[in-house]
């Protein structure tokens, strides 16, 4: 029998608060994040402060979506995305699959020689937690700039009519995450799938004039478990279990 209760955050999405990096970018923009894609998760932005844009690259081409307070923007797996901070850009990020994009479902647009295997890639993106904050910031900025240069190369090739560099990156990204798919599936089954199945069971119960699940109602609240973590696109406030 399918359970009629699901205790996680609605729809098993993940939430984090993001203050986008204000470090000058390699091409002279006021600030911005690290270009990357997700392979199994859509992601949404709810803009709460500041101005900027999200630059995206897919096989359909390059786009730039303006961001300002009140904007809600989202994109599907396979979209290379990069935040540009024109000033004070702050975002609530909403992520599929219990926040999987911040827990592994992300591949940065690094040069191909750093995408050859999971260990090489992990070494290239690592920001050691035991470093002083200034050294962590330096590592995050260096990582971002390397990925940005490759993103700009992929954009130029795509806009120039050459789809192969982007296709090669997509193939490498898929190869990198393949060893982790079983763990991702468990996360999906325990989160988004369980939430959807609970809704189905509730609908069936109500059709059968059974509102018993209503007696199990509960309220939950939490706050950030970590603040100021160096993420892909900026400093993160991360919520446990969301």
XYZ file of N, CA and C in Angstrom:
726
model
N 0.845 -1.196 0.000
C 0.000 0.000 0.000
C 0.882 1.249 0.000
N 0.561 2.203 -0.843
C 1.338 3.439 -0.931
C 0.995 4.335 0.252
N 2.013 4.896 0.897
C 1.781 5.785 2.036
C 1.102 7.073 1.580
N 0.175 7.554 2.428
C -0.493 8.822 2.124
C 0.218 10.006 2.763
N 1.362 9.767 3.389
C 2.095 10.862 4.032
C 3.470 11.021 3.413
N 3.896 12.244 3.334
C 5.259 12.579 2.905
C 5.692 13.770 3.751
N 6.780 13.619 4.494
C 7.161 14.626 5.485
C 8.192 15.630 4.986
N 8.663 15.464 3.766
C 9.698 16.357 3.264
C 9.145 17.683 2.780
N 10.036 18.538 2.314
C 9.645 19.829 1.768
C 8.758 19.592 0.544
N 7.784 20.470 0.265
C 6.850 20.239 -0.836
C 7.541 19.826 -2.138
N 6.998 18.736 -2.712
C 7.478 18.198 -3.991
C 8.923 17.717 -3.938
N 9.497 17.628 -2.740
C 10.886 17.181 -2.581
C 11.861 18.046 -3.371
N 11.591 19.347 -3.380
C 12.565 20.253 -3.975
C 13.583 20.650 -2.915
N 14.703 21.180 -3.361
C 15.698 21.748 -2.467
C 15.717 23.248 -2.619
N 16.104 23.931 -1.547
C 16.139 25.391 -1.546
C 17.478 25.850 -0.971
N 18.064 26.859 -1.575
C 19.220 27.537 -0.987
C 19.126 29.020 -1.306
N 19.751 29.835 -0.479
C 19.819 31.272 -0.722
C 21.201 31.593 -1.264
N 21.223 32.379 -2.322
C 22.463 32.611 -3.065
C 22.742 34.098 -3.196
N 23.926 34.504 -2.780
C 24.442 35.846 -3.047
C 25.504 35.704 -4.129
N 25.203 36.170 -5.318
C 26.044 35.895 -6.484
C 27.380 36.628 -6.351
N 28.433 35.958 -6.745
C 29.776 36.534 -6.661
C 29.834 37.899 -7.350
N 30.504 38.841 -6.696
C 30.679 40.175 -7.284
C 32.108 40.388 -7.777
N 32.823 39.302 -7.977
C 34.171 39.380 -8.524
C 34.107 39.679 -10.024
N 34.935 40.597 -10.483
C 35.026 40.927 -11.904
C 35.301 39.656 -12.703
N 34.596 39.481 -13.828
C 34.764 38.268 -14.622
C 35.910 38.414 -15.619
N 36.248 37.315 -16.278
C 37.400 37.321 -17.182
C 37.203 38.257 -18.356
N 35.917 38.513 -18.759
C 35.681 39.438 -19.869
C 35.221 40.810 -19.395
N 35.366 41.065 -18.081
C 35.126 42.416 -17.580
C 33.726 42.724 -17.102
N 32.870 41.708 -16.920
C 31.550 41.950 -16.347
C 31.679 42.198 -14.846
N 30.716 42.918 -14.243
C 30.867 43.309 -12.830
C 30.973 42.141 -11.858
N 30.384 41.010 -12.192
C 30.436 39.842 -11.322
C 29.675 38.707 -11.946
N 29.821 37.516 -11.368
C 29.089 36.394 -11.928
C 29.526 35.067 -11.366
N 28.759 34.027 -11.710
C 28.999 32.694 -11.201
C 29.750 31.815 -12.175
N 29.844 30.546 -11.807
C 30.594 29.561 -12.570
C 29.670 28.829 -13.534
N 29.933 28.831 -14.829
C 29.064 28.118 -15.781
C 29.083 26.613 -15.529
N 27.908 25.997 -15.589
C 27.791 24.558 -15.382
C 26.441 24.086 -15.892
N 26.254 22.770 -15.912
C 24.948 22.211 -16.256
C 24.570 21.137 -15.248
N 23.275 20.809 -15.221
C 22.756 19.684 -14.452
C 22.253 18.643 -15.445
N 22.337 17.379 -15.045
C 22.031 16.300 -15.985
C 20.671 15.656 -15.754
N 20.121 15.772 -14.537
C 18.820 15.150 -14.269
C 17.855 16.098 -13.564
N 18.242 17.324 -13.325
C 17.433 18.233 -12.512
C 17.163 19.553 -13.220
N 15.894 19.977 -13.171
C 15.577 21.363 -13.509
C 15.901 22.235 -12.295
N 16.112 23.519 -12.563
C 16.460 24.452 -11.485
C 15.739 25.769 -11.740
N 15.304 26.407 -10.657
C 14.599 27.672 -10.774
C 15.226 28.750 -9.919
N 15.084 30.001 -10.362
C 15.582 31.158 -9.630
C 14.412 32.060 -9.265
N 14.322 32.427 -8.002
C 13.397 33.455 -7.541
C 14.263 34.622 -7.085
N 14.252 35.711 -7.843
C 15.155 36.833 -7.574
C 14.570 37.678 -6.446
N 15.372 37.911 -5.411
C 14.911 38.660 -4.246
C 15.568 40.027 -4.107
N 16.694 40.243 -4.772
C 17.359 41.546 -4.667
C 18.351 41.697 -5.812
N 18.628 42.967 -6.164
C 19.664 43.269 -7.132
C 19.226 43.112 -8.582
N 20.210 43.204 -9.458
C 19.993 43.113 -10.895
C 21.076 42.247 -11.524
N 20.722 41.635 -12.643
C 21.697 40.832 -13.362
C 21.021 40.066 -14.468
N 21.562 38.906 -14.781
C 20.983 38.059 -15.822
C 21.500 36.647 -15.642
N 20.828 35.702 -16.316
C 21.353 34.355 -16.424
C 21.623 34.093 -17.901
N 22.867 33.780 -18.202
C 23.257 33.421 -19.558
C 23.166 31.913 -19.698
N 22.557 31.451 -20.779
C 22.377 30.013 -20.994
C 22.862 29.614 -22.381
N 23.343 28.382 -22.456
C 23.814 27.827 -23.720
C 23.284 26.407 -23.850
N 22.570 26.145 -24.939
C 22.076 24.814 -25.268
C 22.375 24.555 -26.739
N 21.982 23.389 -27.221
C 22.175 23.111 -28.641
C 21.356 24.062 -29.512
N 20.368 24.729 -28.912
C 19.569 25.720 -29.645
C 20.247 27.076 -29.707
N 21.306 27.259 -28.920
C 22.033 28.518 -28.970
C 22.160 29.208 -27.622
N 22.647 30.437 -27.670
C 22.906 31.249 -26.484
C 21.719 32.163 -26.225
N 21.368 32.327 -24.943
C 20.325 33.272 -24.550
C 20.768 33.995 -23.290
N 20.179 35.163 -23.078
C 20.429 35.912 -21.840
C 19.090 36.412 -21.314
N 18.765 36.012 -20.079
C 17.495 36.349 -19.464
C 17.727 37.362 -18.353
N 17.155 38.569 -18.448
C 17.339 39.576 -17.397
C 16.736 39.108 -16.076
N 17.391 39.485 -14.979
C 16.922 39.139 -13.639
C 16.798 40.403 -12.806
N 15.667 40.537 -12.114
C 15.425 41.641 -11.196
C 14.480 41.134 -10.116
N 14.318 41.858 -9.015
C 13.440 41.376 -7.954
C 12.048 41.039 -8.485
N 11.577 39.851 -8.144
C 10.278 39.379 -8.619
C 10.352 38.454 -9.805
N 11.486 38.432 -10.514
C 11.635 37.509 -11.647
C 11.723 36.074 -11.143
N 11.019 35.182 -11.829
C 11.156 33.746 -11.616
C 11.581 33.139 -12.952
N 12.750 32.525 -12.969
C 13.283 31.922 -14.195
C 13.680 30.485 -13.892
N 13.563 29.599 -14.875
C 13.951 28.208 -14.670
C 14.380 27.602 -15.986
N 15.071 26.457 -15.882
C 15.608 25.801 -17.073
C 15.723 24.311 -16.799
N 15.794 23.552 -17.878
C 15.760 22.090 -17.806
C 17.170 21.506 -17.849
N 17.308 20.199 -17.533
C 18.637 19.575 -17.575
C 19.297 19.743 -18.935
N 20.619 19.899 -18.909
C 21.380 20.083 -20.135
C 21.626 21.532 -20.485
N 21.014 22.451 -19.737
C 21.205 23.884 -19.989
C 22.458 24.361 -19.261
N 23.487 24.720 -20.002
C 24.633 25.372 -19.364
C 24.178 26.763 -18.944
N 24.403 27.114 -17.681
C 23.928 28.397 -17.188
C 25.013 29.098 -16.380
N 24.912 30.411 -16.434
C 25.919 31.263 -15.797
C 25.233 32.541 -15.336
N 25.308 32.836 -14.040
C 24.719 34.068 -13.520
C 25.669 35.236 -13.706
N 25.107 36.374 -14.099
C 25.858 37.632 -14.206
C 25.278 38.599 -13.179
N 26.141 39.149 -12.349
C 25.731 40.045 -11.266
C 26.044 41.485 -11.653
N 24.988 42.244 -11.936
C 25.175 43.662 -12.246
C 25.150 44.535 -10.998
N 24.843 43.939 -9.862
C 24.841 44.679 -8.606
C 23.868 44.113 -7.597
N 24.395 43.548 -6.510
C 23.578 43.098 -5.402
C 22.642 41.952 -5.703
N 22.979 41.087 -6.641
C 22.063 40.030 -7.071
C 21.970 38.926 -6.013
N 20.751 38.723 -5.512
C 20.472 37.673 -4.539
C 19.276 36.856 -5.031
N 19.373 35.555 -4.854
C 18.402 34.633 -5.450
C 18.072 33.523 -4.457
N 16.801 33.130 -4.408
C 16.432 31.864 -3.781
C 16.393 30.822 -4.893
N 17.217 29.811 -4.749
C 17.347 28.768 -5.769
C 16.467 27.582 -5.378
N 15.672 27.124 -6.331
C 14.775 25.985 -6.117
C 15.237 24.860 -7.039
N 15.502 23.681 -6.450
C 16.145 22.605 -7.194
C 15.357 21.313 -7.084
N 15.283 20.580 -8.153
C 14.637 19.264 -8.151
C 15.396 18.276 -7.277
N 14.688 17.205 -6.930
C 15.292 16.012 -6.329
C 16.070 16.306 -5.051
N 15.369 17.010 -4.133
C 15.920 17.266 -2.800
C 17.269 17.979 -2.860
N 17.379 18.913 -3.792
C 18.601 19.701 -3.881
C 19.773 19.001 -4.515
N 19.513 17.997 -5.338
C 20.598 17.242 -5.967
C 21.572 18.107 -6.760
N 21.144 19.222 -7.397
C 22.132 20.049 -8.095
C 23.269 20.554 -7.207
N 23.004 20.759 -5.911
C 24.068 21.170 -4.999
C 24.719 19.972 -4.322
N 24.269 18.770 -4.678
C 24.792 17.561 -4.038
C 25.321 16.572 -5.069
N 25.786 17.091 -6.193
C 26.436 16.218 -7.161
C 26.007 16.359 -8.602
N 24.738 16.757 -8.834
C 24.268 16.831 -10.218
C 24.655 18.174 -10.824
N 25.941 18.313 -11.085
C 26.467 19.528 -11.715
C 27.834 19.214 -12.299
N 28.060 19.680 -13.515
C 29.382 19.566 -14.135
C 29.752 20.931 -14.676
N 30.894 21.432 -14.223
C 31.376 22.740 -14.647
C 31.970 22.649 -16.049
N 31.927 23.760 -16.768
C 32.456 23.787 -18.135
C 33.979 23.946 -18.109
N 34.635 22.914 -17.629
C 36.092 22.917 -17.586
C 36.654 22.417 -18.922
N 37.927 22.662 -19.180
C 38.556 22.110 -20.380
C 38.428 20.596 -20.423
N 38.411 20.040 -21.620
C 38.158 18.614 -21.797
C 39.150 17.736 -21.043
N 40.409 18.185 -20.890
C 41.394 17.338 -20.223
C 41.138 17.224 -18.723
N 40.219 18.023 -18.185
C 39.858 17.904 -16.768
C 38.538 17.182 -16.571
N 37.989 16.673 -17.666
C 36.734 15.925 -17.625
C 36.933 14.457 -17.972
N 38.162 13.994 -17.934
C 38.471 12.660 -18.436
C 37.999 11.548 -17.510
N 37.959 11.797 -16.201
C 37.510 10.785 -15.248
C 37.096 11.482 -13.964
N 36.307 10.819 -13.098
C 35.800 11.469 -11.904
C 36.877 12.012 -10.968
N 37.991 11.313 -10.815
C 39.034 11.784 -9.909
C 39.691 13.059 -10.422
N 39.988 13.094 -11.716
C 40.591 14.292 -12.304
C 39.659 15.486 -12.164
N 38.385 15.248 -12.427
C 37.404 16.325 -12.304
C 37.281 16.789 -10.852
N 37.213 15.845 -9.913
C 37.080 16.206 -8.501
C 38.259 17.052 -8.031
N 39.450 16.701 -8.469
C 40.631 17.493 -8.103
C 40.539 18.910 -8.667
N 39.973 19.030 -9.866
C 39.914 20.332 -10.530
C 38.911 21.276 -9.879
N 37.865 20.742 -9.244
C 36.826 21.611 -8.682
C 36.910 21.746 -7.172
N 37.799 21.019 -6.529
C 37.833 20.972 -5.061
C 38.227 22.320 -4.452
N 37.485 22.705 -3.415
C 37.834 23.854 -2.585
C 37.998 23.320 -1.169
N 39.225 23.079 -0.707
C 39.423 22.451 0.599
C 38.791 23.264 1.730
N 37.980 22.600 2.539
C 37.264 23.279 3.624
C 38.201 23.740 4.731
N 39.410 23.161 4.805
C 40.323 23.534 5.881
C 41.190 24.743 5.540
N 41.024 25.290 4.345
C 41.775 26.493 3.980
C 41.184 27.723 4.664
N 42.000 28.755 4.929
C 41.440 30.031 5.392
C 40.448 30.570 4.371
N 39.503 31.376 4.822
C 38.432 31.845 3.939
C 38.983 32.565 2.716
N 40.023 33.362 2.878
C 40.586 34.085 1.742
C 41.142 33.131 0.694
N 41.720 32.015 1.142
C 42.246 31.027 0.204
C 41.116 30.262 -0.473
N 40.035 29.998 0.264
C 38.876 29.375 -0.367
C 38.301 30.283 -1.449
N 38.203 31.567 -1.146
C 37.681 32.523 -2.130
C 38.565 32.548 -3.375
N 39.877 32.517 -3.178
C 40.815 32.517 -4.310
C 40.619 31.268 -5.165
N 40.443 30.102 -4.518
C 40.231 28.853 -5.253
C 38.909 28.882 -6.009
N 37.860 29.413 -5.368
C 36.556 29.493 -6.030
C 36.607 30.420 -7.236
N 37.327 31.518 -7.098
C 37.412 32.471 -8.205
C 38.224 31.885 -9.354
N 39.322 31.202 -9.033
C 40.135 30.575 -10.077
C 39.330 29.522 -10.824
N 38.594 28.694 -10.068
C 37.743 27.671 -10.670
C 36.711 28.301 -11.595
N 36.070 29.374 -11.122
C 35.068 30.062 -11.941
C 35.676 30.589 -13.232
N 36.852 31.209 -13.139
C 37.448 31.833 -14.319
C 37.860 30.797 -15.361
N 38.364 29.647 -14.901
C 38.707 28.570 -15.839
C 37.454 28.088 -16.569
N 36.379 27.877 -15.816
C 35.136 27.413 -16.419
C 34.525 28.468 -17.333
N 34.661 29.741 -16.976
C 34.106 30.815 -17.805
C 34.815 30.885 -19.151
N 36.118 30.751 -19.140
C 36.856 30.789 -20.413
C 36.386 29.672 -21.342
N 36.175 28.483 -20.773
C 35.698 27.374 -21.606
C 34.261 27.620 -22.067
N 33.429 28.178 -21.202
C 32.063 28.523 -21.581
C 32.065 29.486 -22.763
N 32.917 30.479 -22.725
C 32.983 31.450 -23.815
C 33.442 30.786 -25.112
N 34.360 29.813 -25.006
C 34.778 29.068 -26.195
C 33.630 28.233 -26.757
N 32.873 27.584 -25.873
C 31.733 26.783 -26.326
C 30.676 27.663 -26.978
N 30.459 28.826 -26.386
C 29.483 29.767 -26.965
C 29.942 30.220 -28.355
N 31.204 30.575 -28.479
C 31.711 31.049 -29.769
C 31.585 29.963 -30.835
N 31.936 28.719 -30.466
C 31.841 27.630 -31.437
C 30.388 27.391 -31.846
N 29.478 27.390 -30.872
C 28.066 27.144 -31.167
C 27.496 28.236 -32.054
N 27.789 29.483 -31.720
C 27.283 30.598 -32.517
C 27.941 30.645 -33.891
N 29.146 30.047 -33.999
C 29.832 30.003 -35.280
C 29.424 28.829 -36.157
N 28.466 28.029 -35.672
C 27.969 26.921 -36.483
C 28.677 25.604 -36.269
N 29.533 25.504 -35.238
C 30.242 24.259 -34.968
C 29.662 23.631 -33.695
N 28.827 22.586 -33.815
C 28.190 22.005 -32.633
C 29.057 21.015 -31.868
N 30.190 20.612 -32.416
C 30.945 19.516 -31.826
C 31.541 19.844 -30.450
N 32.140 21.024 -30.213
C 32.673 21.280 -28.871
C 31.619 21.155 -27.777
N 30.427 21.688 -27.995
C 29.363 21.560 -27.009
C 28.945 20.102 -26.861
N 28.830 19.388 -27.959
C 28.455 17.980 -27.905
C 29.498 17.164 -27.146
N 30.776 17.485 -27.351
C 31.848 16.771 -26.652
C 31.773 17.022 -25.151
N 31.473 18.260 -24.777
C 31.312 18.564 -23.353
C 30.132 17.791 -22.765
N 29.016 17.750 -23.477
C 27.841 17.026 -22.988
C 28.147 15.541 -22.805
N 28.877 14.956 -23.747
C 29.234 13.534 -23.626
C 30.127 13.301 -22.415
N 31.103 14.183 -22.222
C 32.017 14.036 -21.095
C 31.279 14.198 -19.774
N 30.344 15.145 -19.709
C 29.581 15.355 -18.481
C 28.759 14.105 -18.149
N 28.118 13.525 -19.150
C 27.329 12.313 -18.923
C 28.211 11.164 -18.448
N 29.389 11.026 -19.028
C 30.311 9.969 -18.602
C 30.758 10.177 -17.158
N 30.990 11.420 -16.763
C 31.461 11.701 -15.407
C 30.467 11.273 -14.342
N 29.182 11.495 -14.582
C 28.190 11.238 -13.535
C 27.657 9.811 -13.543
N 27.946 9.041 -14.582
C 27.342 7.716 -14.705
C 27.592 6.831 -13.479
N 28.783 6.853 -12.857
C 28.989 5.999 -11.680
C 28.123 6.377 -10.478
N 27.497 7.551 -10.504
C 26.732 8.013 -9.350
C 25.221 7.848 -9.531
N 24.800 7.280 -10.640
C 23.376 7.261 -10.957
C 22.550 6.418 -9.989
N 23.103 5.326 -9.469
C 22.347 4.509 -8.524
C 22.031 5.310 -7.254
N 22.998 6.063 -6.767
C 22.772 6.887 -5.572
C 21.763 7.981 -5.863
N 21.831 8.551 -7.049
C 20.856 9.583 -7.431
C 19.448 9.001 -7.524
N 19.350 7.772 -8.037
C 18.025 7.165 -8.143
C 17.434 6.932 -6.750
N 18.255 6.507 -5.789
C 17.755 6.327 -4.422
C 17.245 7.643 -3.856
N 17.963 8.713 -4.114
C 17.540 10.032 -3.640
C 16.198 10.417 -4.270
N 16.047 10.135 -5.557
C 14.799 10.432 -6.257
C 13.650 9.599 -5.700
N 13.884 8.307 -5.499
C 12.822 7.436 -4.996
C 12.370 7.858 -3.599
N 13.310 8.253 -2.745
C 12.978 8.640 -1.381
C 12.415 10.052 -1.298
N 12.572 10.828 -2.379
C 12.118 12.207 -2.373
C 10.987 12.458 -3.342
N 11.323 12.879 -4.558
C 10.308 13.302 -5.516
C 9.319 12.191 -5.842
N 9.806 10.967 -6.021
C 8.908 9.865 -6.329
C 7.977 9.585 -5.156
N 8.516 9.565 -3.944
C 7.686 9.316 -2.761
C 6.640 10.408 -2.586
N 7.027 11.663 -2.849
C 6.075 12.771 -2.713
C 4.936 12.629 -3.717
N 5.255 12.290 -4.954
C 4.221 12.122 -5.973
C 3.314 10.943 -5.651
N 3.898 9.845 -5.168
C 3.103 8.673 -4.819
C 2.180 8.969 -3.636
N 2.638 9.777 -2.678
C 1.782 10.155 -1.553
C 0.577 10.949 -2.040
N 0.795 11.844 -2.993
C -0.336 12.596 -3.562
C -1.328 11.659 -4.240
N -0.808 10.692 -4.981
C -1.698 9.730 -5.641
C -2.522 8.970 -4.606
N -1.869 8.555 -3.511
C -2.579 7.823 -2.475
C -3.626 8.699 -1.786
N -3.319 9.980 -1.615
C -4.291 10.893 -0.999
C -5.507 11.082 -1.897
N -5.279 11.219 -3.203
C -6.400 11.342 -4.138
C -7.281 10.094 -4.091
N -6.637 8.913 -4.084
C -7.397 7.667 -4.027
C -8.197 7.582 -2.728
N -7.573 7.999 -1.618
C -8.264 7.946 -0.331
C -9.480 8.866 -0.318
N -9.311 10.066 -0.842
C -10.431 11.009 -0.847
C -11.566 10.530 -1.745
N -11.198 9.910 -2.867
C -12.240 9.342 -3.727
C -13.022 8.255 -2.988
N -12.329 7.552 -2.094
C -12.965 6.506 -1.319
C -13.569 7.005 -0.024
N -13.731 8.301 0.078
C -14.323 8.935 1.266
C -13.535 8.627 2.532
N -12.204 8.576 2.365
C -11.314 8.330 3.497
C -10.382 9.524 3.648
N -10.597 10.325 4.681
C -9.732 11.478 4.931
C -8.807 11.256 6.104
N -8.480 9.997 6.360
C -7.669 9.671 7.522
C -6.300 10.332 7.541
N -5.731 10.558 6.346
C -4.400 11.162 6.322
C -4.395 12.587 6.874
N -5.575 13.199 6.927
C -5.642 14.571 7.440
C -5.324 14.621 8.933
N -5.511 13.509 9.638
C -5.214 13.479 11.074
C -3.718 13.462 11.346
N -2.916 13.206 10.302
C -1.464 13.157 10.465
C -0.800 14.483 10.112
N -1.595 15.548 9.990
C -1.040 16.848 9.602
C 0.024 17.307 10.594
N 1.042 17.972 10.087
C 2.130 18.459 10.939
C 2.749 19.700 10.330
N 3.480 20.426 11.147
C 4.153 21.657 10.724
C 5.647 21.498 10.974
N 6.469 21.967 10.036
C 7.925 21.897 10.177
C 8.538 23.249 9.835
N 9.662 23.526 10.407
C 10.408 24.750 10.085
C 11.884 24.487 10.328
N 12.725 25.227 9.612
C 14.163 25.079 9.787
C 14.843 26.371 9.386
N 16.105 26.449 9.631
C 16.918 27.588 9.201
C 18.171 27.081 8.522
N 19.009 27.982 8.038
C 20.218 27.542 7.341
C 21.142 26.731 8.243
N 21.636 25.617 7.713
C 22.620 24.822 8.434
C 24.023 25.360 8.214
N 24.200 26.077 7.122
C 25.502 26.660 6.802
C 25.278 27.976 6.069
N 26.101 28.948 6.360
C 26.010 30.248 5.698
C 27.366 30.593 5.093
N 27.317 31.222 3.920
C 28.551 31.723 3.330
C 29.407 30.692 2.644
N 28.864 29.491 2.402
C 29.643 28.468 1.710
C 29.939 28.913 0.284
N 31.135 28.616 -0.181
C 31.512 28.979 -1.545
C 30.892 27.968 -2.512
N 29.823 28.394 -3.198
C 29.159 27.539 -4.162
C 29.646 27.808 -5.568
N 28.942 27.245 -6.531
C 29.336 27.425 -7.920
C 29.105 28.855 -8.389
N 27.999 29.472 -7.922
C 27.627 30.783 -8.437
C 27.759 31.908 -7.421
N 28.019 31.572 -6.156
C 28.123 32.612 -5.147
C 28.189 32.015 -3.759
N 28.002 32.860 -2.746
C 27.982 32.407 -1.364
C 26.596 31.873 -1.038
N 26.554 30.700 -0.418
C 25.314 29.969 -0.205
C 24.921 29.914 1.261
N 23.615 30.036 1.510
C 23.012 29.611 2.768
C 22.262 28.337 2.459
N 22.653 27.247 3.122
C 22.169 25.911 2.798
C 21.263 25.420 3.913
N 20.128 24.822 3.528
C 19.138 24.351 4.489
C 19.182 22.843 4.600
N 19.197 22.296 5.810
C 19.268 20.844 5.972
C 17.965 20.182 5.570
N 18.070 19.090 4.827
C 16.891 18.317 4.481
C 15.970 18.969 3.497
N 16.414 20.070 2.860
C 15.596 20.747 1.856
C 16.375 20.783 0.547
